[in-house]
Amino acid sequence: MKILVPIKQVPDTATQVRVAADARAIESAGITWIISPYDEFAVEEALRIKEKRGQGEVVAVSLGPDRVKEALRSCLAMGADRAIHVNDPAFADADTLTTARALAAVIKQEAPQLAIFGRQAIDDDMGALPAQVAELLGWPSLYWIMEEAIAADGASIRAGRQVEGGLEVFEASLPCVLAAQKGLNEPRYPTLKGIMGAKKKEIKDLKAADLGIAPEPPQLSVARLESLPPRPPGRVIGGDVHEAVRELVRALREEAKAI
Amino acid sequence: MDFALTEQQELIRKEAAALARGFSLDYWLEKDRKAEYPWEFVKAFAAGGWLGMIVPEEYGGSGLGVTEASILLHEICAAGAGTSGASPIHFYMFPPLPLIKHGSADLKGRYLRRIATGEIVLSFGVTEPNAGSDTSRVETRAELHGDRYVIQGRKVWNTNAQEATHIVLLARTAPRDPAAPFRGLTLFFADFDRSKITVREIEKLGRAAVDSNEIFIDGLEVPAGNVVGEPGSGFYHLLDSLNPERIFTAIEAVGIGRAALDRAVQYAKERIVFDRPIGRNQAVAHPLAQAWARLEAAEAICWKAAWLYDRGRPCGAEANTAKLVAADAGFEACDVAVQTLGGYGYAREFYVERLWREVRLYKIAPISQQMVLNYLSERVLGLPRSY
């Protein structure tokens, strides 16, 4: 079974994000880049499916500039068989729909039985791609998946997601799109052998033209990024305890309207 | 001249850091407090194949060099593991090197695979209570009886001896000749036979998680086939452990310094006294900047020494210099960190005091700063020997 895993490279969760001078992007200097953690669940699940079935191919895909190769190399170190890097300045301003079209074009070329996404990227938190790609392909999509089991004949899948107070289990025919939720698995660390083997695996570079698409101007663009206003300073209520408590209760009730 | 890591080295750095950072500072605090060996940590690295890093591929390892092992050890220490985390791992890096470089095919075949998987836990038996840094005066003796050597003697500062399955052991097989004092020493790869070796743990300032010991060897039998390299040339084979050991401990000191410095810088940004972050005071900021600069400089000589070793070039001066400057830079960074955190720096729960205690070791071991200076005076500058 061939499984395609689209991944996104995002700033490390520990990054202190600053808005860039043009207020439309974040300052990228000094950022450590990682694979979006939900996408790591997706890579891990794809590897487990392949291992369980004893055969198959896991292909990691990403769209982005040169630095994205490092994230793809990490997927290869984890165990993905090969990678595809859609690297074209024409995608520099891509919105989610443009990205979805590019990924759908890759998926049409590769014809996998399964595309596993993370449920959302942890930088912009859009969470739109799995549904948009599924829509473009006419495939079913299963969101926020916590568990999955593929039928022995590889024709269908049962997948469950957590809903309030329980698990909702779906059945869908393959091919389909899955979006991984935290809890689906515990992603492995690459082994040293995996890291050494990653160098020998292929990362194929694709341009928009290779996918037969000409990116259109984005329909969705960032108008403006704003930093959150700094928190107002706290207030210390001093003095006699009885009066301070009375003042605290009054302030909570009348000023903060918290009680 | 190229200062960039290769793509593979960069991936090793990143993934080693990710794995090491999966073990929190609280994990290490707990290990230190309970004096418990960090098996979970060692097993995680064993499972990932990291322990076989320098073992040749034909013996199940990855065949990488001292450079890559140094990258790994640096990341372990920069993650805050300290010598508690680095020591158990570096015992898979430098003690096996004489075996890899000089061992017979039979000896390598019997042991290297089991080293690469982590099944073998090694101790290293060189230093003795009555010899110290004067290795030529090792008193432990091995006598050949038929096809076996029988070994008698004492060693001290044996890391891992509580759990070791095997020991790389240096013993005299011929009397000391003042004209060639380092001849007549033989290196053994021996089973850690607890019916013949008594182990006594030494309580110490830091690294309580990883045991240091004194060992008493009484009639340990080692097959002649377990001699590493040539009988009588053990000291020269051992140099393939000693130089990498200096490079590893140097880069570890740099990593520990970085871990402490990171916490101190964070603290200096966040701690508000007199209505401003303390890091705005140059008396606080400059020592941190100075510590950073010294760590950078020390790191550079570590890479140079590793680069030389991996190319088979002489690296004694560089390996010793790396140890000298990195031990100072690492200690100073930890000391500045403790000072920056003030009273909290002295408190265990703020983590830097453990790093301070642990990094102190590197000014003493594997060779003292003073003996490094002796080496440089005599061997590099050609000054007359004072002892």
mmCIF file of C-alpha atoms in Angstrom, chain B residues 29 39 84 88 99 152 154-155 182 199 260 292 300 340 374 378:
data_model
loop_
_atom_site.group_PDB
_atom_site.id
_atom_site.type_symbol
_atom_site.label_atom_id
_atom_site.label_comp_id
_atom_site.label_asym_id
_atom_site.label_seq_id
_atom_site.Cartn_x
_atom_site.Cartn_y
_atom_site.Cartn_z
ATOM 1 C CA LEU B 29 17.697 15.816 39.270
ATOM 2 C CA TRP B 39 19.134 3.032 32.406
ATOM 3 C CA SER B 84 25.248 11.875 34.386
ATOM 4 C CA PRO B 88 27.255 6.152 30.288
ATOM 5 C CA LEU B 99 39.806 -2.896 20.177
ATOM 6 C CA GLN B 152 46.531 -9.272 40.260
ATOM 7 C CA ARG B 154 44.138 -2.589 42.074
ATOM 8 C CA LYS B 155 42.547 0.123 39.983
ATOM 9 C CA PHE B 182 55.800 2.544 28.587
ATOM 10 C CA VAL B 199 34.251 -3.399 43.727
ATOM 11 C CA ALA B 260 23.882 26.214 32.314
ATOM 12 C CA TRP B 292 29.525 32.366 25.706
ATOM 13 C CA ALA B 300 36.369 25.230 17.918
ATOM 14 C CA THR B 340 23.413 34.861 37.977
ATOM 15 C CA ASN B 374 53.106 19.774 31.588
ATOM 16 C CA GLU B 378 57.388 19.505 27.278
#
